[in-house]
């Protein structure tokens, strides 16, 4: 855990205490301010390969090396303000093990909200990105059954918020609440690739979400697109390689194609998702399917989905999850450069091939676990995962080198999730 | 004779259990134009799907303490969920910035006072503690 994160926690804890005092002294007058928060602690164990597991692309993987257990945690603090019946706002800070631990990145979101009518609401500022069912609250472990949202589905989208605005319309329909939302703005994300940590910027990003929620059912469809905003042209961090390949194109035709596929500025990503949740009596069922398309040449098209089934048994809920993602394209094979290039730069083919292979995602996971609500605000979870990862589909794992075979990775995670 | 005693014992326990679970009512300020609320309307208000009364005024929703019997019985009767399950549900709404959960007050007397003093307040309480200063608009079994 970095020093900066410790400092952030030291700032957040006194605020938390003050907040609890404030709540304790609250009168029957409507609250104008509300301080609340959430936190998680987890310990994950696995074989050596399992040490590469990570919850999000913008977070570090677990400890490298021989450690058999790795600890982690996060702490979130949220301040809600109600200035008038119509005007309000909120800010949420989350301290966790990010690739970039700056305070700016720790502000998960901060926005002003205006309620024109009971049906229409406008928010402006930094806002949670509402792509999938859990996108807006995937850091809040207490809100869902599992130790973490299924990696196959959620880790492939590396950003959680955007700067901009959203407009929501909602009203009761058919015994439930129908909600439609449009949003737009810009966003960026830190990514750890084999070449190092890079920042990728997107502008604009916009999308639409339609949901219907009743006591039992939750249905949603959503579509989002964003445009890469990288004036340098090439994918960040790959400029020297891209330029080298471009110069080699007259001698090595494939180098020209590969160089072209590494240019990202102005290219687009498209995210589609359909989700359903069923929650009645002892049963909790949830499933989502999604697809990511891109005009970026070297970014693979991804199909993904998961099915989760949970049932209360006495004081605990037992659950099982099946999750998978799969690229939709053949593996790109980088040919050997013609002589004399192969003599002058013998590592070039391997380097480029490794880069392409490292971006693919192809794996599926079976998970079994249980959640025990120790208190009304505290849950203990235990989850076992077995992941089958394609040799050329390891980008969800922090693995330094492309493995020489397909991987089967077991991990066991113990979580303590709470809210306050 | 033995089986009669057993039946009698079961009946006594069942009666004691029923008697222990107080009848809960949903109360609003007497100035509130609503005379009754359907179960659907109560669910929508307390589960954050709507934050406004039919006349467009913002609702001050009141919860009792999470450990209280009233809160446990209210949500079990309303949506058949434990307080922990309801809190997990609210965590989704609160920490995604969509809605804030009801304001917590301490006990039936505090609910009574808050509803009496706030025209737009709504709360739930033990029916035995209700007086004329509030209006009962729904019952939760």
Short mmCIF file of C-alpha atoms in Angstrom, two decimals, chain A:
data_model
loop_
_atom_site.label_atom_id
_atom_site.label_comp_id
_atom_site.label_asym_id
_atom_site.label_seq_id
_atom_site.Cartn_x
_atom_site.Cartn_y
_atom_site.Cartn_z
CA UNK A 1 0.00 0.00 0.00
CA UNK A 2 1.54 3.33 -0.98
CA UNK A 3 2.24 6.21 1.36
CA UNK A 4 -0.25 8.39 -0.49
CA UNK A 5 -3.01 5.90 0.11
CA UNK A 6 -2.22 5.80 3.81
CA UNK A 7 -2.44 9.59 3.86
CA UNK A 8 -5.81 9.47 2.15
CA UNK A 9 -7.09 6.96 4.69
CA UNK A 10 -5.82 9.19 7.50
CA UNK A 11 -7.81 12.07 6.01
CA UNK A 12 -10.92 9.94 5.52
CA UNK A 13 -11.07 8.35 8.97
CA UNK A 14 -11.47 11.59 10.98
CA UNK A 15 -14.10 12.72 8.48
CA UNK A 16 -15.89 9.45 9.11
CA UNK A 17 -15.90 10.00 12.86
CA UNK A 18 -17.18 13.55 12.44
CA UNK A 19 -19.86 12.22 10.12
CA UNK A 20 -21.06 9.64 12.60
CA UNK A 21 -21.27 12.31 15.30
CA UNK A 22 -23.22 14.52 12.95
CA UNK A 23 -25.66 11.71 12.22
CA UNK A 24 -26.03 10.91 15.89
CA UNK A 25 -27.00 14.49 16.62
CA UNK A 26 -29.40 14.78 13.71
CA UNK A 27 -32.82 16.15 14.60
CA UNK A 28 -36.15 15.51 12.96
CA UNK A 29 -35.46 18.31 10.50
CA UNK A 30 -34.75 17.08 6.96
CA UNK A 31 -31.01 16.37 6.60
CA UNK A 32 -29.23 18.82 4.36
CA UNK A 33 -25.96 16.86 4.58
CA UNK A 34 -25.39 13.15 4.82
CA UNK A 35 -22.03 11.45 5.27
CA UNK A 36 -21.82 7.77 4.49
CA UNK A 37 -19.27 5.27 3.36
CA UNK A 38 -18.26 1.77 2.46
CA UNK A 39 -15.21 -0.37 2.85
CA UNK A 40 -13.77 -3.75 1.97
CA UNK A 41 -10.90 -5.87 3.16
CA UNK A 42 -9.88 -9.00 1.32
CA UNK A 43 -7.21 -11.63 1.28
CA UNK A 44 -6.64 -13.75 -1.79
CA UNK A 45 -4.64 -16.90 -2.05
CA UNK A 46 -3.69 -18.83 -5.13
CA UNK A 47 -0.96 -20.70 -6.87
CA UNK A 48 1.93 -18.73 -8.39
CA UNK A 49 -0.08 -17.92 -11.51
CA UNK A 50 -2.97 -16.76 -9.36
CA UNK A 51 -0.84 -13.94 -8.00
CA UNK A 52 -1.60 -12.03 -11.18
CA UNK A 53 -5.32 -11.69 -10.39
CA UNK A 54 -6.58 -8.11 -10.37
CA UNK A 55 -9.97 -6.59 -9.73
CA UNK A 56 -9.65 -3.83 -12.31
CA UNK A 57 -7.23 -2.89 -15.06
CA UNK A 58 -6.43 0.38 -13.28
CA UNK A 59 -5.47 -1.46 -10.09
CA UNK A 60 -2.32 -3.40 -9.28
CA UNK A 61 -2.40 -7.16 -9.45
CA UNK A 62 -1.74 -9.11 -6.31
CA UNK A 63 1.81 -9.49 -5.08
CA UNK A 64 4.27 -10.89 -7.58
CA UNK A 65 6.64 -13.58 -6.50
CA UNK A 66 6.19 -16.38 -4.07
CA UNK A 67 3.70 -14.87 -1.62
CA UNK A 68 0.86 -17.29 -1.14
CA UNK A 69 -1.51 -14.69 0.32
CA UNK A 70 -2.14 -11.12 -0.76
CA UNK A 71 -4.10 -8.54 1.21
CA UNK A 72 -6.09 -5.68 -0.24
CA UNK A 73 -8.77 -3.20 0.64
CA UNK A 74 -10.57 -0.03 -0.20
CA UNK A 75 -12.38 2.70 1.67
CA UNK A 76 -15.04 4.97 0.20
CA UNK A 77 -16.51 8.11 1.70
CA UNK A 78 -19.49 9.97 0.31
CA UNK A 79 -20.97 13.34 1.18
CA UNK A 80 -24.48 14.07 -0.10
CA UNK A 81 -25.89 17.58 0.00
CA UNK A 82 -29.50 18.72 -0.38
CA UNK A 83 -29.37 22.50 -0.84
CA UNK A 84 -33.05 22.74 -1.73
CA UNK A 85 -35.77 20.23 -2.62
CA UNK A 86 -34.62 20.47 -6.24
CA UNK A 87 -30.88 21.20 -6.03
CA UNK A 88 -28.36 18.82 -4.52
CA UNK A 89 -24.96 17.31 -5.04
CA UNK A 90 -22.60 14.57 -3.97
CA UNK A 91 -18.92 13.75 -3.81
CA UNK A 92 -17.41 10.30 -3.37
CA UNK A 93 -13.77 9.62 -2.52
CA UNK A 94 -12.37 6.12 -2.79
CA UNK A 95 -8.93 5.17 -1.47
CA UNK A 96 -7.57 2.00 -3.01
CA UNK A 97 -4.53 0.47 -4.61
CA UNK A 98 -4.58 2.29 -7.94
CA UNK A 99 -1.84 2.48 -10.55
CA UNK A 100 -2.08 6.26 -10.11
CA UNK A 101 -2.94 7.17 -6.51
CA UNK A 102 -3.44 10.89 -7.09
CA UNK A 103 -6.22 12.68 -5.21
CA UNK A 104 -7.82 13.54 -8.55
CA UNK A 105 -8.16 9.85 -9.36
CA UNK A 106 -9.47 9.14 -5.85
CA UNK A 107 -12.49 11.36 -6.49
CA UNK A 108 -14.73 8.66 -7.91
CA UNK A 109 -17.37 11.20 -8.73
CA UNK A 110 -18.52 14.70 -7.77
CA UNK A 111 -21.62 16.25 -9.28
CA UNK A 112 -24.46 18.71 -8.89
CA UNK A 113 -27.99 17.43 -9.36
CA UNK A 114 -31.12 19.35 -10.30
CA UNK A 115 -34.58 17.79 -10.16
CA UNK A 116 -36.78 19.71 -12.59
CA UNK A 117 -39.85 17.59 -11.84
CA UNK A 118 -40.33 14.24 -10.10
CA UNK A 119 -39.68 12.64 -13.52
CA UNK A 120 -36.73 14.68 -14.87
CA UNK A 121 -33.27 14.98 -13.32
CA UNK A 122 -30.05 16.55 -14.61
CA UNK A 123 -26.56 15.87 -13.17
CA UNK A 124 -23.34 17.65 -14.09
CA UNK A 125 -19.76 16.99 -13.03
CA UNK A 126 -17.82 13.75 -12.65
CA UNK A 127 -20.43 11.00 -12.87
CA UNK A 128 -20.38 7.22 -12.55
CA UNK A 129 -20.42 5.47 -15.89
CA UNK A 130 -23.64 3.45 -16.18
CA UNK A 131 -22.65 0.84 -18.78
CA UNK A 132 -23.58 -2.40 -16.99
CA UNK A 133 -25.69 -3.46 -14.00
CA UNK A 134 -22.93 -2.94 -11.42
CA UNK A 135 -20.89 -0.28 -13.20
CA UNK A 136 -21.87 2.57 -10.91
CA UNK A 137 -21.28 0.69 -7.64
CA UNK A 138 -18.85 -2.09 -8.40
CA UNK A 139 -16.51 -0.83 -5.65
CA UNK A 140 -19.25 -1.35 -3.05
CA UNK A 141 -18.78 -4.99 -2.09
CA UNK A 142 -21.62 -4.94 0.45
CA UNK A 143 -24.13 -4.34 -2.36
CA UNK A 144 -23.57 -7.65 -4.19
CA UNK A 145 -23.15 -11.34 -3.41
CA UNK A 146 -19.66 -12.05 -4.70
CA UNK A 147 -16.14 -11.21 -3.58
CA UNK A 148 -15.81 -9.09 -6.71
CA UNK A 149 -17.86 -8.57 -9.88
CA UNK A 150 -17.06 -11.24 -12.50
CA UNK A 151 -13.69 -10.27 -14.01
CA UNK A 152 -14.60 -11.59 -17.45
CA UNK A 153 -17.40 -9.08 -17.67
CA UNK A 154 -16.32 -6.05 -15.63
CA UNK A 155 -12.54 -5.84 -15.85
CA UNK A 156 -12.61 -5.28 -19.61
CA UNK A 157 -13.96 -1.74 -19.11
CA UNK A 158 -11.17 0.14 -17.36
CA UNK A 159 -12.95 3.37 -16.42
CA UNK A 160 -15.73 4.02 -13.91
CA UNK A 161 -16.64 7.65 -14.42
CA UNK A 162 -16.67 10.51 -16.90
CA UNK A 163 -16.77 14.31 -16.78
CA UNK A 164 -19.95 15.61 -18.32
CA UNK A 165 -23.70 15.41 -17.75
CA UNK A 166 -26.56 12.97 -17.72
CA UNK A 167 -30.30 13.46 -18.05
CA UNK A 168 -32.68 10.91 -16.52
CA UNK A 169 -36.39 10.43 -16.97
CA UNK A 170 -38.25 8.00 -14.75
CA UNK A 171 -41.82 7.08 -13.90
CA UNK A 172 -43.85 4.13 -12.59
CA UNK A 173 -44.87 1.71 -15.35
CA UNK A 174 -46.47 -1.71 -14.99
CA UNK A 175 -45.82 -2.17 -11.28
CA UNK A 176 -42.18 -1.11 -11.58
CA UNK A 177 -40.05 1.92 -12.31
CA UNK A 178 -39.06 2.70 -15.89
CA UNK A 179 -35.90 4.79 -16.24
CA UNK A 180 -34.26 6.21 -19.34
CA UNK A 181 -30.94 8.03 -19.28
CA UNK A 182 -28.69 9.71 -21.80
CA UNK A 183 -25.22 10.94 -20.96
CA UNK A 184 -22.18 12.49 -22.55
CA UNK A 185 -18.74 13.86 -21.69
CA UNK A 186 -15.13 12.72 -21.68
CA UNK A 187 -13.02 10.28 -19.68
CA UNK A 188 -9.58 8.75 -19.27
CA UNK A 189 -8.04 5.69 -17.68
CA UNK A 190 -4.70 4.36 -16.50
CA UNK A 191 -3.85 0.96 -17.89
CA UNK A 192 -1.04 -1.38 -17.03
CA UNK A 193 0.11 -3.12 -20.18
CA UNK A 194 3.17 -5.22 -20.73
CA UNK A 195 4.86 -2.07 -22.02
CA UNK A 196 4.15 -0.22 -18.74
CA UNK A 197 1.49 2.07 -17.28
CA UNK A 198 -0.21 4.35 -19.81
CA UNK A 199 -3.04 6.89 -19.72
CA UNK A 200 -5.67 6.62 -22.42
CA UNK A 201 -8.00 9.57 -23.08
CA UNK A 202 -11.46 9.44 -24.64
CA UNK A 203 -13.49 12.37 -25.93
CA UNK A 204 -16.37 12.35 -26.42
CA UNK A 205 -18.08 9.52 -24.63
CA UNK A 206 -21.85 9.20 -24.77
CA UNK A 207 -24.48 6.56 -24.18
CA UNK A 208 -28.05 5.60 -23.42
CA UNK A 209 -29.53 3.32 -20.73
CA UNK A 210 -33.04 1.93 -20.37
CA UNK A 211 -34.04 0.07 -17.19
CA UNK A 212 -37.19 -1.33 -15.65
CA UNK A 213 -37.13 -2.36 -12.03
CA UNK A 214 -39.80 -3.94 -9.82
CA UNK A 215 -39.67 -5.68 -6.44
CA UNK A 216 -38.57 -8.88 -8.15
CA UNK A 217 -37.15 -8.04 -11.60
CA UNK A 218 -34.49 -5.72 -12.92
CA UNK A 219 -34.07 -5.43 -16.69
CA UNK A 220 -31.70 -3.15 -18.53
CA UNK A 221 -30.22 -2.47 -21.95
CA UNK A 222 -27.41 0.00 -22.55
CA UNK A 223 -25.14 1.21 -25.31
CA UNK A 224 -22.10 3.47 -25.02
CA UNK A 225 -19.49 4.70 -27.44
CA UNK A 226 -16.29 6.65 -26.92
CA UNK A 227 -13.69 8.12 -29.24
CA UNK A 228 -9.98 7.91 -28.53
CA UNK A 229 -8.42 11.35 -28.04
CA UNK A 230 -4.69 10.82 -28.46
CA UNK A 231 -3.17 13.54 -30.65
CA UNK A 232 0.06 11.51 -30.86
CA UNK A 233 -1.76 9.10 -33.14
CA UNK A 234 -0.34 5.87 -31.79
CA UNK A 235 -1.57 3.98 -28.74
CA UNK A 236 0.13 5.70 -25.76
CA UNK A 237 3.55 4.24 -25.02
CA UNK A 238 3.82 2.56 -28.39
CA UNK A 239 4.96 5.56 -30.43
CA UNK A 240 8.61 4.41 -30.89
CA UNK A 241 7.57 0.93 -31.95
CA UNK A 242 4.86 2.23 -34.27
CA UNK A 243 7.23 4.67 -35.95
CA UNK A 244 9.91 1.98 -36.34
CA UNK A 245 7.43 -0.36 -37.99
CA UNK A 246 6.23 2.41 -40.28
CA UNK A 247 9.82 3.05 -41.45
CA UNK A 248 10.34 -0.66 -42.06
CA UNK A 249 7.22 -0.98 -44.19
CA UNK A 250 9.05 -0.78 -47.58
CA UNK A 251 11.18 -3.78 -46.58
CA UNK A 252 8.59 -5.65 -44.49
CA UNK A 253 5.00 -5.16 -45.78
CA UNK A 254 3.33 -6.54 -42.65
CA UNK A 255 5.14 -3.91 -40.59
CA UNK A 256 3.14 -1.21 -42.37
CA UNK A 257 -0.15 -2.96 -41.58
CA UNK A 258 0.80 -3.47 -37.94
CA UNK A 259 1.89 0.15 -37.62
CA UNK A 260 -1.45 1.26 -39.03
CA UNK A 261 -3.34 -0.90 -36.54
CA UNK A 262 -1.47 0.76 -33.68
CA UNK A 263 -2.84 4.21 -34.50
CA UNK A 264 -5.78 4.97 -32.26
CA UNK A 265 -6.52 8.68 -32.44
CA UNK A 266 -10.10 9.27 -33.56
CA UNK A 267 -10.94 5.57 -33.43
CA UNK A 268 -14.03 4.42 -31.56
CA UNK A 269 -15.09 1.78 -29.06
CA UNK A 270 -18.68 0.55 -28.77
CA UNK A 271 -20.04 -1.13 -25.62
CA UNK A 272 -23.36 -2.99 -25.57
CA UNK A 273 -24.95 -4.70 -22.59
CA UNK A 274 -28.17 -6.48 -21.65
CA UNK A 275 -28.78 -7.46 -18.04
CA UNK A 276 -31.45 -9.08 -15.92
CA UNK A 277 -31.78 -9.62 -12.20
CA UNK A 278 -34.35 -11.70 -10.31
CA UNK A 279 -34.63 -11.45 -6.54
CA UNK A 280 -37.47 -13.17 -4.76
CA UNK A 281 -37.72 -14.86 -1.38
CA UNK A 282 -34.66 -17.10 -1.08
CA UNK A 283 -33.38 -16.73 -4.65
CA UNK A 284 -31.08 -14.24 -6.33
CA UNK A 285 -30.37 -14.70 -10.02
CA UNK A 286 -28.42 -12.28 -12.19
CA UNK A 287 -27.12 -12.50 -15.76
CA UNK A 288 -25.56 -10.14 -18.26
CA UNK A 289 -24.27 -10.40 -21.79
CA UNK A 290 -22.12 -7.77 -23.44
CA UNK A 291 -20.08 -7.01 -26.52
CA UNK A 292 -17.25 -4.57 -27.12
CA UNK A 293 -16.46 -3.56 -30.67
CA UNK A 294 -13.72 -1.23 -31.79
CA UNK A 295 -12.31 0.37 -34.88
CA UNK A 296 -8.87 0.23 -33.24
CA UNK A 297 -6.99 -2.29 -35.37
CA UNK A 298 -5.21 -4.21 -32.68
CA UNK A 299 -8.01 -4.20 -30.09
CA UNK A 300 -9.91 -7.50 -30.18
CA UNK A 301 -13.68 -7.69 -30.46
CA UNK A 302 -15.00 -9.15 -27.19
CA UNK A 303 -18.14 -11.11 -26.38
CA UNK A 304 -18.74 -11.71 -22.70
CA UNK A 305 -21.34 -12.81 -20.20
CA UNK A 306 -22.04 -14.34 -16.84
CA UNK A 307 -24.78 -16.12 -14.93
CA UNK A 308 -25.00 -16.01 -11.15
CA UNK A 309 -27.33 -18.08 -9.02
CA UNK A 310 -27.69 -17.55 -5.27
CA UNK A 311 -29.91 -19.09 -2.63
CA UNK A 312 -30.30 -18.33 1.03
CA UNK A 313 -29.63 -21.28 3.29
CA UNK A 314 -30.27 -20.25 6.86
CA UNK A 315 -28.14 -17.21 7.70
CA UNK A 316 -25.92 -17.44 4.59
CA UNK A 317 -26.43 -17.11 0.85
CA UNK A 318 -24.67 -19.74 -1.23
CA UNK A 319 -23.86 -18.79 -4.81
CA UNK A 320 -22.32 -20.06 -7.99
CA UNK A 321 -21.18 -18.05 -11.02
CA UNK A 322 -20.29 -18.98 -14.59
CA UNK A 323 -18.48 -16.22 -16.50
CA UNK A 324 -16.78 -16.16 -19.87
CA UNK A 325 -15.37 -13.87 -22.49
CA UNK A 326 -14.09 -14.63 -25.90
CA UNK A 327 -12.48 -12.73 -28.71
CA UNK A 328 -14.19 -12.95 -32.07
CA UNK A 329 -11.12 -12.91 -34.27
CA UNK A 330 -8.24 -15.14 -35.23
CA UNK A 331 -4.94 -14.58 -33.49
CA UNK A 332 -2.73 -12.22 -35.47
CA UNK A 333 0.48 -14.00 -36.44
CA UNK A 334 3.43 -11.67 -36.90
CA UNK A 335 5.64 -12.97 -39.69
CA UNK A 336 9.40 -13.01 -39.52
CA UNK A 337 10.97 -9.88 -41.01
CA UNK A 338 12.82 -10.57 -44.25
CA UNK A 339 16.66 -10.59 -44.32
CA UNK A 340 18.62 -8.58 -43.43
CA UNK A 341 16.09 -7.14 -40.95
CA UNK A 342 15.82 -10.38 -39.04
CA UNK A 343 19.56 -10.26 -38.51
CA UNK A 344 19.63 -6.59 -37.47
CA UNK A 345 16.63 -6.74 -35.13
CA UNK A 346 16.21 -10.38 -34.08
CA UNK A 347 13.83 -9.51 -31.19
CA UNK A 348 11.45 -7.40 -33.26
CA UNK A 349 9.06 -10.16 -34.34
CA UNK A 350 8.82 -11.54 -30.81
CA UNK A 351 8.26 -8.08 -29.36
CA UNK A 352 5.40 -7.26 -31.73
CA UNK A 353 3.84 -10.72 -31.43
CA UNK A 354 3.96 -10.44 -27.64
CA UNK A 355 2.25 -7.04 -27.77
CA UNK A 356 -0.62 -8.38 -29.89
CA UNK A 357 -1.01 -11.54 -27.82
CA UNK A 358 -1.00 -9.56 -24.58
CA UNK A 359 -4.10 -7.60 -25.56
CA UNK A 360 -6.36 -10.58 -26.11
CA UNK A 361 -8.94 -11.75 -23.61
CA UNK A 362 -10.09 -15.31 -23.70
CA UNK A 363 -11.03 -17.15 -20.52
CA UNK A 364 -13.86 -18.56 -18.50
CA UNK A 365 -14.31 -18.99 -14.76
CA UNK A 366 -16.43 -21.08 -12.44
CA UNK A 367 -16.94 -19.62 -8.97
CA UNK A 368 -18.54 -20.97 -5.82
CA UNK A 369 -18.97 -19.04 -2.62
CA UNK A 370 -21.04 -17.89 0.26
CA UNK A 371 -22.04 -14.61 1.84
CA UNK A 372 -22.90 -14.28 5.49
CA UNK A 373 -24.49 -11.05 6.72
CA UNK A 374 -22.76 -10.87 10.08
CA UNK A 375 -24.69 -7.69 10.89
CA UNK A 376 -27.09 -5.38 9.10
CA UNK A 377 -24.07 -3.46 7.80
CA UNK A 378 -21.32 -6.09 7.56
CA UNK A 379 -20.90 -9.14 5.30
CA UNK A 380 -18.31 -11.89 5.29
CA UNK A 381 -17.72 -13.67 1.99
CA UNK A 382 -15.69 -16.64 0.88
CA UNK A 383 -15.24 -17.37 -2.83
CA UNK A 384 -13.32 -19.98 -4.79
CA UNK A 385 -12.61 -19.35 -8.48
CA UNK A 386 -11.20 -21.64 -11.12
CA UNK A 387 -10.24 -19.84 -14.33
CA UNK A 388 -9.28 -21.45 -17.62
CA UNK A 389 -7.19 -18.85 -19.46
CA UNK A 390 -6.12 -19.18 -23.07
CA UNK A 391 -2.38 -18.92 -23.61
CA UNK A 392 -2.99 -15.89 -25.84
CA UNK A 393 -5.82 -14.40 -23.80
CA UNK A 394 -4.25 -13.32 -20.52
CA UNK A 395 -4.80 -9.56 -20.58
CA UNK A 396 -7.05 -9.62 -17.49
CA UNK A 397 -4.11 -10.94 -15.48
CA UNK A 398 -0.98 -9.14 -14.44
CA UNK A 399 1.34 -11.66 -16.01
CA UNK A 400 4.69 -10.39 -17.19
CA UNK A 401 5.28 -12.82 -20.05
CA UNK A 402 3.04 -14.66 -22.46
CA UNK A 403 2.82 -18.19 -21.01
CA UNK A 404 3.89 -21.20 -23.07
CA UNK A 405 0.58 -23.03 -22.47
CA UNK A 406 -3.04 -22.47 -21.50
CA UNK A 407 -3.47 -21.75 -17.79
CA UNK A 408 -5.77 -23.17 -15.15
CA UNK A 409 -5.73 -20.85 -12.15
CA UNK A 410 -7.34 -21.37 -8.75
CA UNK A 411 -7.89 -18.52 -6.32
CA UNK A 412 -9.60 -18.35 -2.95
CA UNK A 413 -10.77 -15.00 -1.60
CA UNK A 414 -12.05 -14.00 1.82
CA UNK A 415 -13.82 -10.63 1.99
CA UNK A 416 -15.17 -8.42 4.72
CA UNK A 417 -17.48 -5.78 3.21
CA UNK A 418 -19.29 -3.10 5.12
CA UNK A 419 -21.20 0.16 4.90
CA UNK A 420 -21.62 2.99 7.36
#
